[in-house]
Short mmCIF file of C-alpha atoms in Angstrom, two decimals:
data_model
loop_
_atom_site.label_atom_id
_atom_site.label_comp_id
_atom_site.label_asym_id
_atom_site.label_seq_id
_atom_site.Cartn_x
_atom_site.Cartn_y
_atom_site.Cartn_z
CA MET A 1 -0.82 -6.77 -34.21
CA ASP A 2 0.41 -3.50 -35.67
CA ARG A 3 2.63 -3.39 -38.75
CA ARG A 4 5.84 -3.52 -36.74
CA ALA A 5 4.73 -6.61 -34.80
CA ALA A 6 3.47 -8.23 -38.01
CA SER A 7 6.88 -7.74 -39.64
CA PHE A 8 8.57 -9.37 -36.64
CA PHE A 9 6.10 -12.26 -36.90
CA VAL A 10 6.84 -12.81 -40.59
CA LEU A 11 10.64 -12.54 -40.22
CA SER A 12 10.88 -14.86 -37.23
CA SER A 13 8.60 -17.41 -38.92
CA LEU A 14 10.68 -17.34 -42.12
CA PHE A 15 14.05 -17.60 -40.40
CA PHE A 16 12.96 -20.28 -37.92
CA GLY A 17 11.24 -22.21 -40.72
CA GLY A 18 14.49 -22.28 -42.67
CA THR A 19 16.25 -23.67 -39.60
CA PHE A 20 14.67 -27.09 -40.03
CA VAL A 21 15.86 -27.30 -43.63
CA ALA A 22 19.41 -26.15 -42.77
CA ALA A 23 19.54 -28.37 -39.68
CA LYS A 24 18.49 -31.43 -41.65
CA ALA A 25 21.29 -30.73 -44.12
CA GLY A 26 23.83 -29.89 -41.42
CA LEU A 27 23.21 -32.96 -39.26
CA GLU A 28 24.87 -35.02 -41.97
CA TYR A 29 28.17 -33.33 -41.04
CA PHE A 30 27.82 -32.45 -37.33
CA PRO A 31 26.91 -34.34 -34.15
CA PRO A 32 23.56 -32.81 -33.07
CA LEU A 33 24.46 -31.18 -29.75
CA LEU A 34 27.82 -29.97 -31.03
CA PHE A 35 26.02 -28.49 -34.03
CA VAL A 36 23.79 -26.53 -31.62
CA ALA A 37 26.79 -25.44 -29.55
CA LEU A 38 28.81 -24.20 -32.55
CA ARG A 39 25.73 -22.42 -33.86
CA PHE A 40 25.45 -20.40 -30.68
CA ASP A 41 29.23 -19.87 -30.44
CA VAL A 42 29.19 -18.04 -33.77
CA ALA A 43 26.00 -16.14 -32.96
CA ALA A 44 27.30 -15.09 -29.53
CA VAL A 45 30.53 -13.66 -30.98
CA LEU A 46 28.77 -11.73 -33.75
CA LEU A 47 25.91 -10.32 -31.68
CA GLY A 48 28.15 -9.70 -28.67
CA GLY A 49 30.52 -7.64 -30.80
CA TYR A 50 27.61 -5.67 -32.21
CA VAL A 51 26.09 -4.69 -28.85
CA LEU A 52 29.52 -3.80 -27.43
CA LEU A 53 30.02 -1.35 -30.28
CA THR A 54 26.52 0.14 -30.22
CA SER A 55 25.48 0.14 -26.54
CA SER A 56 26.61 2.08 -23.50
CA ARG A 57 27.77 0.48 -20.26
CA GLU A 58 24.43 1.30 -18.60
CA GLU A 59 22.52 -0.39 -21.43
CA LEU A 60 24.66 -3.54 -21.23
CA LEU A 61 24.70 -4.32 -17.52
CA PRO A 62 21.78 -6.08 -15.80
CA THR A 63 20.63 -4.07 -12.79
CA THR A 64 17.50 -5.84 -11.54
CA ARG A 65 16.36 -9.33 -10.62
CA GLY A 66 14.06 -9.13 -13.62
CA ASP A 67 17.07 -8.60 -15.89
CA LEU A 68 18.77 -11.71 -14.50
CA LEU A 69 15.58 -13.79 -14.79
CA GLY A 70 15.10 -12.56 -18.36
CA ILE A 71 18.66 -13.56 -19.31
CA LEU A 72 18.35 -16.99 -17.70
CA ALA A 73 14.99 -17.65 -19.37
CA THR A 74 16.30 -16.42 -22.73
CA GLY A 75 19.58 -18.30 -22.81
CA GLY A 76 18.75 -21.28 -20.65
CA LEU A 77 15.19 -22.18 -21.68
CA VAL A 78 14.09 -20.53 -24.94
CA ILE A 79 17.40 -20.73 -26.81
CA GLY A 80 19.64 -23.30 -25.15
CA LEU A 81 17.59 -26.14 -23.70
CA SER A 82 14.75 -26.07 -26.24
CA ASN A 83 17.15 -26.28 -29.21
CA ALA A 84 19.25 -29.01 -27.60
CA LEU A 85 16.15 -31.11 -26.94
CA LEU A 86 14.81 -30.44 -30.43
CA PHE A 87 18.00 -31.57 -32.19
CA VAL A 88 18.36 -34.66 -29.99
CA GLY A 89 14.69 -35.58 -30.26
CA GLN A 90 14.80 -35.43 -34.04
CA GLN A 91 17.21 -38.38 -33.98
CA TYR A 92 14.43 -40.60 -32.61
CA ALA A 93 11.42 -39.23 -34.49
CA THR A 94 10.52 -38.20 -38.00
CA SER A 95 10.51 -34.55 -39.02
CA ALA A 96 6.70 -34.68 -39.29
CA VAL A 97 6.30 -35.91 -35.73
CA GLY A 98 8.85 -33.35 -34.54
CA ALA A 99 6.94 -30.53 -36.19
CA ILE A 100 3.65 -31.57 -34.61
CA VAL A 101 5.07 -32.10 -31.12
CA PHE A 102 6.92 -28.79 -31.17
CA SER A 103 3.77 -27.08 -32.48
CA LEU A 104 2.18 -27.84 -29.12
CA ASN A 105 4.12 -24.78 -27.94
CA PRO A 106 1.20 -22.34 -28.59
CA ILE A 107 -1.10 -24.70 -26.68
CA LEU A 108 1.29 -24.93 -23.71
CA THR A 109 1.96 -21.20 -23.52
CA PRO A 110 -1.54 -20.18 -22.27
CA VAL A 111 -1.27 -22.86 -19.57
CA PHE A 112 1.88 -21.28 -18.14
CA ALA A 113 0.52 -17.77 -18.74
CA ALA A 114 -2.60 -18.56 -16.71
CA VAL A 115 -0.41 -19.46 -13.72
CA LEU A 116 2.40 -16.91 -14.03
CA LEU A 117 0.85 -13.91 -15.78
CA SER A 118 -2.15 -11.87 -14.72
CA ASN A 119 -2.65 -9.96 -17.98
CA GLU A 120 -2.55 -12.77 -20.54
CA ARG A 121 -5.47 -15.16 -20.79
CA LEU A 122 -6.86 -17.24 -23.63
CA SER A 123 -10.59 -17.02 -24.29
CA VAL A 124 -12.73 -19.81 -25.71
CA HIS A 125 -12.68 -17.85 -28.98
CA GLY A 126 -8.89 -17.93 -28.97
CA ALA A 127 -8.76 -21.61 -28.04
CA VAL A 128 -10.83 -22.46 -31.13
CA GLY A 129 -8.37 -20.54 -33.30
CA MET A 130 -5.39 -22.33 -31.74
CA GLY A 131 -7.07 -25.68 -32.18
CA LEU A 132 -7.56 -25.00 -35.89
CA GLY A 133 -3.93 -23.94 -36.15
CA LEU A 134 -2.71 -27.22 -34.64
CA LEU A 135 -5.02 -29.19 -36.95
CA GLY A 136 -3.55 -27.27 -39.87
CA VAL A 137 -0.01 -28.22 -38.82
CA ILE A 138 -1.02 -31.89 -38.73
CA LEU A 139 -2.48 -31.62 -42.23
CA VAL A 140 0.63 -29.85 -43.54
CA VAL A 141 3.17 -32.39 -42.31
CA SER A 142 0.80 -35.37 -42.85
CA PRO A 143 2.44 -37.98 -40.60
CA ASP A 144 1.45 -41.60 -41.00
CA SER A 145 -0.32 -43.16 -38.03
CA ALA A 146 2.55 -45.58 -37.39
CA SER A 147 5.10 -42.81 -36.89
CA LEU A 148 2.72 -40.59 -34.92
CA LEU A 149 1.34 -43.22 -32.53
CA GLY A 150 4.05 -45.87 -32.66
CA GLY A 151 7.80 -45.71 -32.88
CA ASP A 152 10.10 -44.45 -30.16
CA ALA A 153 8.27 -42.76 -27.31
CA VAL A 154 11.59 -41.40 -26.03
CA GLY A 155 11.95 -39.15 -29.08
CA ARG A 156 8.46 -37.71 -28.66
CA ALA A 157 9.09 -37.15 -24.94
CA ILE A 158 12.31 -35.27 -25.66
CA LEU A 159 10.62 -33.10 -28.28
CA PHE A 160 7.72 -32.40 -25.92
CA ALA A 161 10.20 -31.35 -23.22
CA GLY A 162 11.72 -28.94 -25.74
CA ALA A 163 8.31 -27.42 -26.44
CA ILE A 164 7.70 -27.06 -22.70
CA SER A 165 11.07 -25.34 -22.28
CA ALA A 166 10.36 -22.81 -25.04
CA ALA A 167 6.82 -22.05 -23.81
CA LEU A 168 7.82 -21.70 -20.15
CA GLY A 169 10.81 -19.53 -21.05
CA ALA A 170 8.67 -17.14 -23.11
CA VAL A 171 6.21 -16.69 -20.25
CA LEU A 172 9.00 -16.18 -17.70
CA ILE A 173 10.51 -13.46 -19.89
CA ARG A 174 7.19 -11.61 -19.87
CA ARG A 175 6.92 -12.08 -16.11
CA ALA A 176 10.46 -10.80 -15.52
CA ASN A 177 9.64 -7.36 -16.94
CA ALA A 178 13.35 -6.75 -17.55
CA THR A 179 14.82 -3.31 -18.15
CA LEU A 180 17.38 -4.61 -20.66
CA SER A 181 16.50 -4.38 -24.33
CA SER A 182 15.69 -7.64 -26.08
CA THR A 183 18.88 -7.33 -28.19
CA VAL A 184 21.12 -7.02 -25.13
CA ARG A 185 19.21 -9.80 -23.38
CA ILE A 186 19.86 -12.12 -26.34
CA ALA A 187 23.54 -11.10 -26.38
CA TRP A 188 23.78 -12.25 -22.75
CA GLY A 189 21.69 -15.35 -23.39
CA LEU A 190 23.60 -16.73 -26.38
CA PRO A 191 26.85 -17.51 -24.48
CA LEU A 192 24.74 -19.16 -21.78
CA ALA A 193 22.99 -21.26 -24.44
CA ALA A 194 26.33 -22.16 -26.04
CA ALA A 195 27.83 -23.22 -22.69
CA LEU A 196 24.77 -25.37 -21.94
CA ALA A 197 24.94 -27.04 -25.37
CA HIS A 198 28.70 -27.70 -25.04
CA GLY A 199 28.13 -29.27 -21.62
CA LEU A 200 25.37 -31.53 -22.93
CA SER A 201 27.53 -32.42 -25.95
CA ALA A 202 30.46 -33.44 -23.73
CA PHE A 203 28.12 -35.43 -21.47
CA ALA A 204 26.76 -37.27 -24.53
CA GLY A 205 30.29 -38.16 -25.60
CA GLU A 206 30.27 -36.21 -28.86
CA SER A 207 33.67 -35.49 -30.41
CA PRO A 208 34.76 -32.54 -32.59
CA GLY A 209 36.66 -35.10 -34.64
CA ALA A 210 33.32 -36.40 -35.94
CA ILE A 211 32.67 -33.14 -37.80
CA ARG A 212 33.12 -33.24 -41.58
CA TRP A 213 34.03 -29.74 -42.73
CA THR A 214 32.62 -29.23 -46.22
CA THR A 215 31.12 -26.31 -48.11
CA GLU A 216 27.64 -27.62 -47.36
CA ALA A 217 28.50 -27.90 -43.65
CA LEU A 218 29.72 -24.30 -43.53
CA LEU A 219 26.62 -23.05 -45.34
CA ALA A 220 24.33 -24.90 -42.94
CA LEU A 221 26.28 -23.62 -39.92
CA GLY A 222 26.23 -20.08 -41.32
CA TYR A 223 22.46 -20.11 -41.76
CA VAL A 224 21.58 -21.52 -38.34
CA SER A 225 24.10 -19.16 -36.70
CA ILE A 226 23.33 -15.85 -38.43
CA PHE A 227 19.79 -16.07 -39.77
CA ALA A 228 18.31 -18.51 -37.24
CA GLY A 229 20.71 -17.77 -34.40
CA ILE A 230 20.69 -13.95 -34.49
CA LEU A 231 18.10 -12.44 -36.83
CA ALA A 232 15.33 -14.91 -36.00
CA TYR A 233 15.74 -14.43 -32.25
CA LEU A 234 15.99 -10.65 -32.56
CA ALA A 235 12.66 -10.66 -34.41
CA TYR A 236 11.06 -13.23 -32.09
CA PHE A 237 11.98 -11.54 -28.81
CA ALA A 238 10.95 -8.14 -30.17
CA LEU A 239 7.61 -9.75 -31.08
CA LEU A 240 7.40 -11.28 -27.59
CA ASP A 241 7.91 -7.87 -25.97
CA SER A 242 5.35 -6.31 -28.29
CA THR A 243 2.47 -8.80 -28.29
CA GLY A 244 2.96 -11.13 -25.34
CA ALA A 245 3.85 -14.81 -25.05
CA ILE A 246 0.55 -16.28 -26.30
CA HIS A 247 0.45 -14.42 -29.61
CA ALA A 248 4.23 -14.48 -30.18
CA ASN A 249 4.39 -18.27 -29.94
CA LEU A 250 1.86 -18.61 -32.76
CA ILE A 251 4.91 -18.53 -35.04
CA PHE A 252 5.30 -22.22 -34.20
CA TYR A 253 2.19 -22.84 -36.32
CA VAL A 254 3.78 -21.07 -39.30
CA VAL A 255 7.26 -22.58 -38.94
CA PRO A 256 6.18 -26.08 -40.13
CA VAL A 257 4.58 -24.47 -43.19
CA ILE A 258 7.84 -22.68 -44.06
CA SER A 259 9.96 -25.76 -43.39
CA THR A 260 7.63 -27.95 -45.48
CA LEU A 261 7.75 -25.56 -48.42
CA GLY A 262 11.52 -25.14 -48.02
CA GLY A 263 12.08 -28.89 -47.99
CA TRP A 264 9.92 -29.23 -51.09
CA ALA A 265 11.73 -26.44 -52.96
CA LEU A 266 15.33 -27.08 -51.85
CA LEU A 267 15.56 -30.72 -50.78
CA ASP A 268 13.11 -32.30 -53.25
CA GLU A 269 10.88 -33.51 -50.43
CA GLN A 270 7.35 -34.55 -51.29
CA LEU A 271 4.50 -32.16 -50.54
CA ALA A 272 1.45 -34.07 -49.29
CA PRO A 273 -1.89 -33.32 -51.03
CA SER A 274 -3.40 -32.45 -47.66
CA ALA A 275 -0.81 -29.68 -47.19
CA VAL A 276 -2.94 -27.16 -49.10
CA PHE A 277 -5.88 -27.82 -46.79
CA GLY A 278 -3.49 -27.51 -43.88
CA PHE A 279 -2.35 -24.07 -45.04
CA LEU A 280 -5.97 -22.93 -45.31
CA THR A 281 -6.83 -24.38 -41.89
CA ILE A 282 -3.93 -22.54 -40.24
CA PHE A 283 -5.04 -19.35 -41.98
CA ALA A 284 -8.59 -19.88 -40.69
CA GLY A 285 -7.28 -20.35 -37.16
CA PHE A 286 -5.28 -17.13 -37.41
CA ALA A 287 -8.33 -15.32 -38.79
CA ILE A 288 -10.35 -16.36 -35.74
CA LEU A 289 -7.58 -15.33 -33.37
CA GLY A 290 -7.17 -12.01 -35.15
CA SER A 291 -10.88 -11.22 -35.20
CA GLU A 292 -10.99 -11.65 -31.42
CA SER A 293 -9.18 -8.34 -30.89
CA VAL A 294 -10.59 -6.36 -33.80
CA ASP A 295 -12.63 -3.28 -32.84
CA LEU A 296 -15.12 -2.96 -35.69
CA ARG A 297 -15.89 0.65 -34.80
CA SER A 298 -12.25 1.52 -35.47
CA ARG A 299 -12.72 0.37 -39.09
CA LEU A 300 -15.63 2.77 -39.75
CA PRO A 301 -15.05 6.21 -41.28
CA ALA A 302 -15.01 9.04 -38.76
CA ARG A 303 -17.99 10.75 -40.39
CA VAL A 304 -20.08 7.63 -39.80
CA LEU A 305 -19.16 7.51 -36.12
CA GLU A 306 -19.87 11.22 -35.71
CA CYS A 307 -23.21 11.00 -37.48
CA ASP A 308 -26.31 10.94 -35.25
CA LEU A 309 -28.17 8.06 -36.84
CA SER A 310 -31.25 8.70 -34.71
CA ALA A 311 -31.77 11.99 -36.53
CA HIS A 312 -32.43 10.07 -39.75
CA LEU A 313 -34.88 7.59 -38.26
CA PRO A 314 -38.67 7.97 -38.10
CA ALA A 315 -39.90 9.08 -34.72
CA THR A 316 -41.62 5.75 -34.13
CA MET A 317 -38.25 3.96 -34.52
CA GLN A 318 -36.40 6.20 -32.10
CA SER A 319 -38.37 5.06 -29.07
CA GLY A 320 -40.99 2.64 -27.89
CA PRO A 321 -44.70 3.53 -27.99
CA ASP A 322 -44.88 4.57 -24.34
CA GLU A 323 -41.70 6.60 -24.51
CA HIS A 324 -42.81 8.24 -27.77
CA GLY A 325 -46.14 9.22 -26.24
CA ALA A 326 -44.43 10.67 -23.21
CA LEU A 327 -42.13 12.73 -25.45
CA GLU A 328 -45.11 14.07 -27.41
CA GLN A 329 -46.91 14.97 -24.19
CA GLU A 330 -43.83 16.74 -22.86
CA SER A 331 -43.45 18.64 -26.13
CA HIS A 332 -47.15 19.68 -26.09
CA SER A 333 -46.88 20.88 -22.50
CA SER A 334 -43.87 23.04 -23.31
CA GLN A 335 -45.67 24.60 -26.28
CA THR A 336 -48.68 25.39 -24.07
CA ASP A 337 -46.49 27.04 -21.46
#
């Protein structure tokens, strides 16, 4: 990653990580699907107003099938369906289990990329790094075996479906090769996500009368709408366009770290002793993934690359015995001539 992509990675990880803390606080005041729907209502109005003021008609209108596919994948899969499934699934599973199941996203992404994309593949080297990252997530959230292996299988299935939706959507966006900018694509996708969430909320029988409007509720809604509903997705989709689906979805290894630290600092949640080892394990996984694409020659000073090292070596080290003898014979013949 270059500096620009790295900044998008950090910002999206921070904002998405804070989502889990704000969502946990907000679910005390909102029905889950209605919370998701209102979140995207606010985000759609704010971002839609921004792009209308700053973009031309040509920049706003989709003109290709790729644009339409990108909008549908953005609003329907990555934003709408994945968030709806995440919020519903968290009702039937602990936060630790939810974090682990949703962190399967980086593992699922290469599977879809192998089928749908020709230019994104995961090497064995990369798979080792991703495996360490997932192990680190497990150490960070430290679920007990009863909650991880027992409990309600329905909750884990819903969360897994959310991870599938996010991974598939990210790969489809790369495949679409849309001409619209990521900001405009999100502005189109947010109303679609809001409509989907409102439909699911109505189907589930949720009522606006169940909302308790308090200062804490407004703060939680404001965070998930502005920071996690606009800024996080702007950073994430810019990262997706810059680095590809496989590397962009590595943020889902960092998000549990941010949410764990945020819960510890703001909600007085306990930080497991194994969390420190989990942080280090995730870092080790990222180091392996990062080293896969590092060109060591690019790190050397130019004068070293331009230097002819063979000029500083003894003659016997520059060639094998036979070659060296042949060179001496050729040199002697030229002197005789």
